[in-house]
Amino acid sequence: MGKRSGKKPFSFLSRRIRSAKRLELQPLPPSPIPPSAAANVLQNNAGSPAAEAAPLAAAAAAHGAKGAKKKTGARLWMRFDREGQSEILECDKNAIIKRAAIPARDLRILGPVFSHSSNILAREKAMVVNLEFIKAIVTAEEVLLLDPLSQEVLPFVDQLRRQLPLKSPFRIQEPDHTDKQTKEMCSIDGQWLHVNEASEGERELPFEFQVLEIALEVVCSYLDSNVADLERVAYPVLDELAMNVSTKNLERVRSLKSNLTRLLARVQKVRDEIEHLLDDNEDMAHLYLTRKQIQNQQCEALMASAASNSIVPAGPHLARLSSNIHGNASMAASIYSDDNNVEDLEMLLEAYFMQLDGTRNKILSVREYIDDTEDYVNIQLDNQRNELIQLQLILTTASFAIAINTLIVGIFAMNIPCQLYDAKYQPIFFPFVGGTSTGCFLMFLLMLGYARWKKLLGP
């Protein structure tokens, strides 16, 4: 008993020491990587969407292997900045909301429930773009693209890589350059001047509008290609149906009409969204994210300069201080006076609105051709139905004539004494039967003639 009682604590300690050694030898689990550092940067390269799918998938796989466990609700995003740098991020809703400063309901618009809806929403610091398969959040400095590995989204990624970085981008002033910016906004005689955001790049679109233009171009090209495929399939099927009305051809036309209706609804949604923006200048003005960012920085610079100039001794300088403050306020008001200038965005949206309107007209022309083919088929069916009715009328008339002849035969077939059955009247039997049949046939011809005279039968 002593030996056994003495070995128990020793064996217990040895097991704990061995388990501690095993824990030291095991590798530690990887720590969670924040969304900003959990990306494999994709270099700026141009190529076909199919060729770029492999590196994107490899980057996503490497990111998933090196990162920690996937957060609940985390989704795959691709980030593009105005310099052309791109990276893949895995962020949840809260990270995206904090990064883009958008409400949570905007992320629901980008969800799978609204997969084929079209929305272009303007927020304070971002623009939410939901056009068909393109679901992105655009700011003045970057664009966050949802589900970048989708086959439909790859052309959009390719276009972003080709057209970014910007040729003449608007450089947003940093907060430490407020003094230089303030000096540039002041003239020689001390009057504040309005600085246009396009002073460095005349007629150059801001970053958010270039991204929006690329998205509209990709979506319109995708819809145009679908309409072209629909036209290529529709016309032969409709011509074959016009020549041969069969169950197989009718089923093909039914499937064609279903595809046409869905495609028309998708084109109509994008067109209506652009038309809604064109009808409201205020909504278009809110989409100028770069201008709003520049205006905010200018206002911050004005407030900083006003605060620095406010520390002066009282006396005769008080009136000058008040005038400076009022001048700064009037200058800030003049900065925001140009908010209704939406000519660039209006021209951009009008171009794609006309393109979508042309695509819609193509679909409507195909639908009109389908309607014309259906009318032609209905006319053919009506003609065949009329021919069947004419045949039924002829058969009914013939049945009536035969019924009269049968009536006469039935009368003489009765078991009644008749002199025609006598031997001396037998030569009259055959002429009587022949005359009766001839009379019924003449009655049939008279009825057909009457039907033709009343235009109940065709020529």
PDB file of C-alpha atoms in Angstrom, residues 198-366:
ATOM      1  CA  ALA A 198     -10.775  71.059 -61.451  1.00  0.00           C
ATOM      2  CA  SER A 199      -8.046  73.694 -61.557  1.00  0.00           C
ATOM      3  CA  GLU A 200      -5.326  71.068 -61.987  1.00  0.00           C
ATOM      4  CA  GLY A 201      -7.208  68.807 -64.370  1.00  0.00           C
ATOM      5  CA  GLU A 202      -9.542  70.718 -66.630  1.00  0.00           C
ATOM      6  CA  ARG A 203     -12.596  68.680 -67.594  1.00  0.00           C
ATOM      7  CA  GLU A 204     -11.176  65.604 -65.857  1.00  0.00           C
ATOM      8  CA  LEU A 205     -13.795  63.547 -64.073  1.00  0.00           C
ATOM      9  CA  PRO A 206     -13.357  62.885 -60.350  1.00  0.00           C
ATOM     10  CA  PHE A 207     -12.363  59.461 -59.127  1.00  0.00           C
ATOM     11  CA  GLU A 208     -15.873  58.420 -58.108  1.00  0.00           C
ATOM     12  CA  PHE A 209     -17.309  59.382 -61.495  1.00  0.00           C
ATOM     13  CA  GLN A 210     -14.627  57.471 -63.353  1.00  0.00           C
ATOM     14  CA  VAL A 211     -15.482  54.379 -61.314  1.00  0.00           C
ATOM     15  CA  LEU A 212     -19.182  54.974 -61.978  1.00  0.00           C
ATOM     16  CA  GLU A 213     -18.474  55.375 -65.692  1.00  0.00           C
ATOM     17  CA  ILE A 214     -16.558  52.088 -65.792  1.00  0.00           C
ATOM     18  CA  ALA A 215     -19.397  50.335 -63.948  1.00  0.00           C
ATOM     19  CA  LEU A 216     -22.023  51.713 -66.332  1.00  0.00           C
ATOM     20  CA  GLU A 217     -19.889  50.793 -69.325  1.00  0.00           C
ATOM     21  CA  VAL A 218     -19.452  47.198 -68.151  1.00  0.00           C
ATOM     22  CA  VAL A 219     -23.145  46.794 -67.302  1.00  0.00           C
ATOM     23  CA  CYS A 220     -24.314  48.325 -70.585  1.00  0.00           C
ATOM     24  CA  SER A 221     -21.904  46.148 -72.566  1.00  0.00           C
ATOM     25  CA  TYR A 222     -23.116  43.068 -70.698  1.00  0.00           C
ATOM     26  CA  LEU A 223     -26.755  43.907 -71.396  1.00  0.00           C
ATOM     27  CA  ASP A 224     -25.984  44.674 -75.048  1.00  0.00           C
ATOM     28  CA  SER A 225     -24.303  41.304 -75.464  1.00  0.00           C
ATOM     29  CA  ASN A 226     -27.311  39.572 -73.907  1.00  0.00           C
ATOM     30  CA  VAL A 227     -29.646  41.417 -76.265  1.00  0.00           C
ATOM     31  CA  ALA A 228     -27.463  40.472 -79.248  1.00  0.00           C
ATOM     32  CA  ASP A 229     -27.588  36.811 -78.207  1.00  0.00           C
ATOM     33  CA  LEU A 230     -31.344  37.078 -77.798  1.00  0.00           C
ATOM     34  CA  GLU A 231     -31.746  38.556 -81.286  1.00  0.00           C
ATOM     35  CA  ARG A 232     -29.515  35.894 -82.799  1.00  0.00           C
ATOM     36  CA  VAL A 233     -31.661  33.137 -81.302  1.00  0.00           C
ATOM     37  CA  ALA A 234     -35.082  34.778 -81.575  1.00  0.00           C
ATOM     38  CA  TYR A 235     -35.480  35.477 -85.282  1.00  0.00           C
ATOM     39  CA  PRO A 236     -34.742  31.929 -86.567  1.00  0.00           C
ATOM     40  CA  VAL A 237     -37.044  30.424 -83.937  1.00  0.00           C
ATOM     41  CA  LEU A 238     -39.872  32.786 -84.848  1.00  0.00           C
ATOM     42  CA  ASP A 239     -39.439  32.177 -88.580  1.00  0.00           C
ATOM     43  CA  GLU A 240     -39.575  28.435 -88.006  1.00  0.00           C
ATOM     44  CA  LEU A 241     -42.731  28.824 -85.941  1.00  0.00           C
ATOM     45  CA  ALA A 242     -44.352  30.845 -88.729  1.00  0.00           C
ATOM     46  CA  MET A 243     -43.647  28.032 -91.189  1.00  0.00           C
ATOM     47  CA  ASN A 244     -44.488  25.119 -88.916  1.00  0.00           C
ATOM     48  CA  VAL A 245     -46.773  25.487 -85.919  1.00  0.00           C
ATOM     49  CA  SER A 246     -45.826  22.615 -83.633  1.00  0.00           C
ATOM     50  CA  THR A 247     -45.621  21.946 -79.926  1.00  0.00           C
ATOM     51  CA  LYS A 248     -41.820  22.011 -79.991  1.00  0.00           C
ATOM     52  CA  ASN A 249     -41.675  25.402 -81.699  1.00  0.00           C
ATOM     53  CA  LEU A 250     -44.306  26.828 -79.388  1.00  0.00           C
ATOM     54  CA  GLU A 251     -42.288  25.684 -76.358  1.00  0.00           C
ATOM     55  CA  ARG A 252     -39.158  27.339 -77.739  1.00  0.00           C
ATOM     56  CA  VAL A 253     -41.017  30.604 -78.296  1.00  0.00           C
ATOM     57  CA  ARG A 254     -42.434  30.447 -74.771  1.00  0.00           C
ATOM     58  CA  SER A 255     -38.929  30.090 -73.322  1.00  0.00           C
ATOM     59  CA  LEU A 256     -37.765  32.925 -75.562  1.00  0.00           C
ATOM     60  CA  LYS A 257     -40.498  35.219 -74.287  1.00  0.00           C
ATOM     61  CA  SER A 258     -39.589  34.429 -70.676  1.00  0.00           C
ATOM     62  CA  ASN A 259     -35.942  35.336 -71.270  1.00  0.00           C
ATOM     63  CA  LEU A 260     -36.979  38.496 -73.088  1.00  0.00           C
ATOM     64  CA  THR A 261     -39.227  39.594 -70.234  1.00  0.00           C
ATOM     65  CA  ARG A 262     -36.486  39.090 -67.648  1.00  0.00           C
ATOM     66  CA  LEU A 263     -33.911  40.906 -69.770  1.00  0.00           C
ATOM     67  CA  LEU A 264     -36.278  43.801 -70.412  1.00  0.00           C
ATOM     68  CA  ALA A 265     -36.933  44.136 -66.681  1.00  0.00           C
ATOM     69  CA  ARG A 266     -33.195  44.278 -65.935  1.00  0.00           C
ATOM     70  CA  VAL A 267     -32.560  46.916 -68.596  1.00  0.00           C
ATOM     71  CA  GLN A 268     -35.565  48.884 -67.418  1.00  0.00           C
ATOM     72  CA  LYS A 269     -34.315  48.915 -63.822  1.00  0.00           C
ATOM     73  CA  VAL A 270     -30.927  50.378 -64.754  1.00  0.00           C
ATOM     74  CA  ARG A 271     -32.556  52.870 -67.121  1.00  0.00           C
ATOM     75  CA  ASP A 272     -35.080  53.991 -64.507  1.00  0.00           C
ATOM     76  CA  GLU A 273     -32.352  54.499 -61.914  1.00  0.00           C
ATOM     77  CA  ILE A 274     -30.347  56.720 -64.272  1.00  0.00           C
ATOM     78  CA  GLU A 275     -33.499  58.599 -65.246  1.00  0.00           C
ATOM     79  CA  HIS A 276     -34.297  59.141 -61.567  1.00  0.00           C
ATOM     80  CA  LEU A 277     -30.866  60.703 -61.035  1.00  0.00           C
ATOM     81  CA  LEU A 278     -31.202  62.891 -64.121  1.00  0.00           C
ATOM     82  CA  ASP A 279     -34.527  64.230 -62.875  1.00  0.00           C
ATOM     83  CA  ASP A 280     -33.084  65.338 -59.522  1.00  0.00           C
ATOM     84  CA  ASN A 281     -30.141  67.762 -59.561  1.00  0.00           C
ATOM     85  CA  GLU A 282     -29.838  67.586 -55.792  1.00  0.00           C
ATOM     86  CA  ASP A 283     -29.170  63.850 -55.858  1.00  0.00           C
ATOM     87  CA  MET A 284     -26.578  64.344 -58.583  1.00  0.00           C
ATOM     88  CA  ALA A 285     -24.906  67.092 -56.542  1.00  0.00           C
ATOM     89  CA  HIS A 286     -24.618  64.713 -53.575  1.00  0.00           C
ATOM     90  CA  LEU A 287     -22.645  62.285 -55.767  1.00  0.00           C
ATOM     91  CA  TYR A 288     -19.746  64.760 -56.061  1.00  0.00           C
ATOM     92  CA  LEU A 289     -17.701  63.140 -53.298  1.00  0.00           C
ATOM     93  CA  THR A 290     -14.398  64.741 -54.303  1.00  0.00           C
ATOM     94  CA  ARG A 291     -15.930  68.201 -54.334  1.00  0.00           C
ATOM     95  CA  LYS A 292     -17.504  67.654 -50.925  1.00  0.00           C
ATOM     96  CA  GLN A 293     -14.183  66.448 -49.539  1.00  0.00           C
ATOM     97  CA  ILE A 294     -12.369  69.496 -50.909  1.00  0.00           C
ATOM     98  CA  GLN A 295     -15.064  71.777 -49.526  1.00  0.00           C
ATOM     99  CA  ASN A 296     -14.822  70.175 -46.097  1.00  0.00           C
ATOM    100  CA  GLN A 297     -11.056  70.635 -46.059  1.00  0.00           C
ATOM    101  CA  GLN A 298     -11.406  74.247 -47.176  1.00  0.00           C
ATOM    102  CA  CYS A 299     -13.923  74.914 -44.424  1.00  0.00           C
ATOM    103  CA  GLU A 300     -11.602  73.315 -41.870  1.00  0.00           C
ATOM    104  CA  ALA A 301      -8.783  75.521 -43.117  1.00  0.00           C
ATOM    105  CA  LEU A 302     -11.011  78.595 -42.807  1.00  0.00           C
ATOM    106  CA  MET A 303     -12.068  77.675 -39.303  1.00  0.00           C
ATOM    107  CA  ALA A 304      -8.449  77.054 -38.307  1.00  0.00           C
ATOM    108  CA  SER A 305      -7.321  80.394 -39.733  1.00  0.00           C
ATOM    109  CA  ALA A 306     -10.229  82.171 -38.041  1.00  0.00           C
ATOM    110  CA  ALA A 307      -9.351  80.554 -34.714  1.00  0.00           C
ATOM    111  CA  SER A 308      -5.678  81.551 -35.047  1.00  0.00           C
ATOM    112  CA  ASN A 309      -6.589  85.146 -35.883  1.00  0.00           C
ATOM    113  CA  SER A 310      -9.089  85.417 -33.047  1.00  0.00           C
ATOM    114  CA  ILE A 311      -6.359  85.767 -30.363  1.00  0.00           C
ATOM    115  CA  VAL A 312      -5.713  89.537 -30.728  1.00  0.00           C
ATOM    116  CA  PRO A 313      -5.871  92.410 -28.189  1.00  0.00           C
ATOM    117  CA  ALA A 314      -9.149  94.245 -27.842  1.00  0.00           C
ATOM    118  CA  GLY A 315      -9.519  97.766 -29.126  1.00  0.00           C
ATOM    119  CA  PRO A 316      -9.387  99.089 -32.661  1.00  0.00           C
ATOM    120  CA  HIS A 317      -8.594  95.609 -33.985  1.00  0.00           C
ATOM    121  CA  LEU A 318     -11.963  94.258 -32.838  1.00  0.00           C
ATOM    122  CA  ALA A 319     -13.814  95.594 -35.864  1.00  0.00           C
ATOM    123  CA  ARG A 320     -11.185  94.093 -38.178  1.00  0.00           C
ATOM    124  CA  LEU A 321     -11.527  90.738 -36.412  1.00  0.00           C
ATOM    125  CA  SER A 322     -15.290  90.806 -36.850  1.00  0.00           C
ATOM    126  CA  SER A 323     -14.926  91.653 -40.522  1.00  0.00           C
ATOM    127  CA  ASN A 324     -12.449  88.778 -40.985  1.00  0.00           C
ATOM    128  CA  ILE A 325     -14.850  86.345 -39.380  1.00  0.00           C
ATOM    129  CA  HIS A 326     -17.703  87.536 -41.561  1.00  0.00           C
ATOM    130  CA  GLY A 327     -15.417  87.357 -44.588  1.00  0.00           C
ATOM    131  CA  ASN A 328     -14.525  83.767 -43.783  1.00  0.00           C
ATOM    132  CA  ALA A 329     -18.188  82.885 -43.417  1.00  0.00           C
ATOM    133  CA  SER A 330     -19.047  84.510 -46.726  1.00  0.00           C
ATOM    134  CA  MET A 331     -16.138  82.699 -48.387  1.00  0.00           C
ATOM    135  CA  ALA A 332     -17.390  79.375 -47.041  1.00  0.00           C
ATOM    136  CA  ALA A 333     -20.823  80.187 -48.404  1.00  0.00           C
ATOM    137  CA  SER A 334     -19.309  80.974 -51.799  1.00  0.00           C
ATOM    138  CA  ILE A 335     -17.591  77.595 -51.804  1.00  0.00           C
ATOM    139  CA  TYR A 336     -20.920  75.811 -51.480  1.00  0.00           C
ATOM    140  CA  SER A 337     -22.655  78.039 -54.014  1.00  0.00           C
ATOM    141  CA  ASP A 338     -21.436  75.848 -56.895  1.00  0.00           C
ATOM    142  CA  ASP A 339     -23.039  72.657 -55.602  1.00  0.00           C
ATOM    143  CA  ASN A 340     -25.708  72.697 -58.281  1.00  0.00           C
ATOM    144  CA  ASN A 341     -23.150  72.478 -61.095  1.00  0.00           C
ATOM    145  CA  VAL A 342     -23.801  68.899 -62.179  1.00  0.00           C
ATOM    146  CA  GLU A 343     -23.082  69.279 -65.873  1.00  0.00           C
ATOM    147  CA  ASP A 344     -20.293  66.678 -66.002  1.00  0.00           C
ATOM    148  CA  LEU A 345     -22.311  64.005 -64.228  1.00  0.00           C
ATOM    149  CA  GLU A 346     -25.397  64.879 -66.245  1.00  0.00           C
ATOM    150  CA  MET A 347     -23.529  64.418 -69.531  1.00  0.00           C
ATOM    151  CA  LEU A 348     -22.106  61.119 -68.285  1.00  0.00           C
ATOM    152  CA  LEU A 349     -25.487  59.767 -67.233  1.00  0.00           C
ATOM    153  CA  GLU A 350     -27.225  61.001 -70.382  1.00  0.00           C
ATOM    154  CA  ALA A 351     -24.780  59.100 -72.593  1.00  0.00           C
ATOM    155  CA  TYR A 352     -25.457  55.791 -70.867  1.00  0.00           C
ATOM    156  CA  PHE A 353     -29.160  56.576 -70.602  1.00  0.00           C
ATOM    157  CA  MET A 354     -29.301  56.879 -74.382  1.00  0.00           C
ATOM    158  CA  GLN A 355     -27.345  53.631 -74.742  1.00  0.00           C
ATOM    159  CA  LEU A 356     -29.719  51.812 -72.406  1.00  0.00           C
ATOM    160  CA  ASP A 357     -32.663  53.344 -74.221  1.00  0.00           C
ATOM    161  CA  GLY A 358     -31.311  51.933 -77.477  1.00  0.00           C
ATOM    162  CA  THR A 359     -30.883  48.523 -75.841  1.00  0.00           C
ATOM    163  CA  ARG A 360     -34.443  48.721 -74.577  1.00  0.00           C
ATOM    164  CA  ASN A 361     -35.686  49.608 -78.057  1.00  0.00           C
ATOM    165  CA  LYS A 362     -33.940  46.523 -79.451  1.00  0.00           C
ATOM    166  CA  ILE A 363     -35.715  44.337 -76.918  1.00  0.00           C
ATOM    167  CA  LEU A 364     -39.021  46.004 -77.713  1.00  0.00           C
ATOM    168  CA  SER A 365     -38.467  45.406 -81.428  1.00  0.00           C
ATOM    169  CA  VAL A 366     -37.888  41.705 -80.726  1.00  0.00           C
TER     170      VAL A 366
END
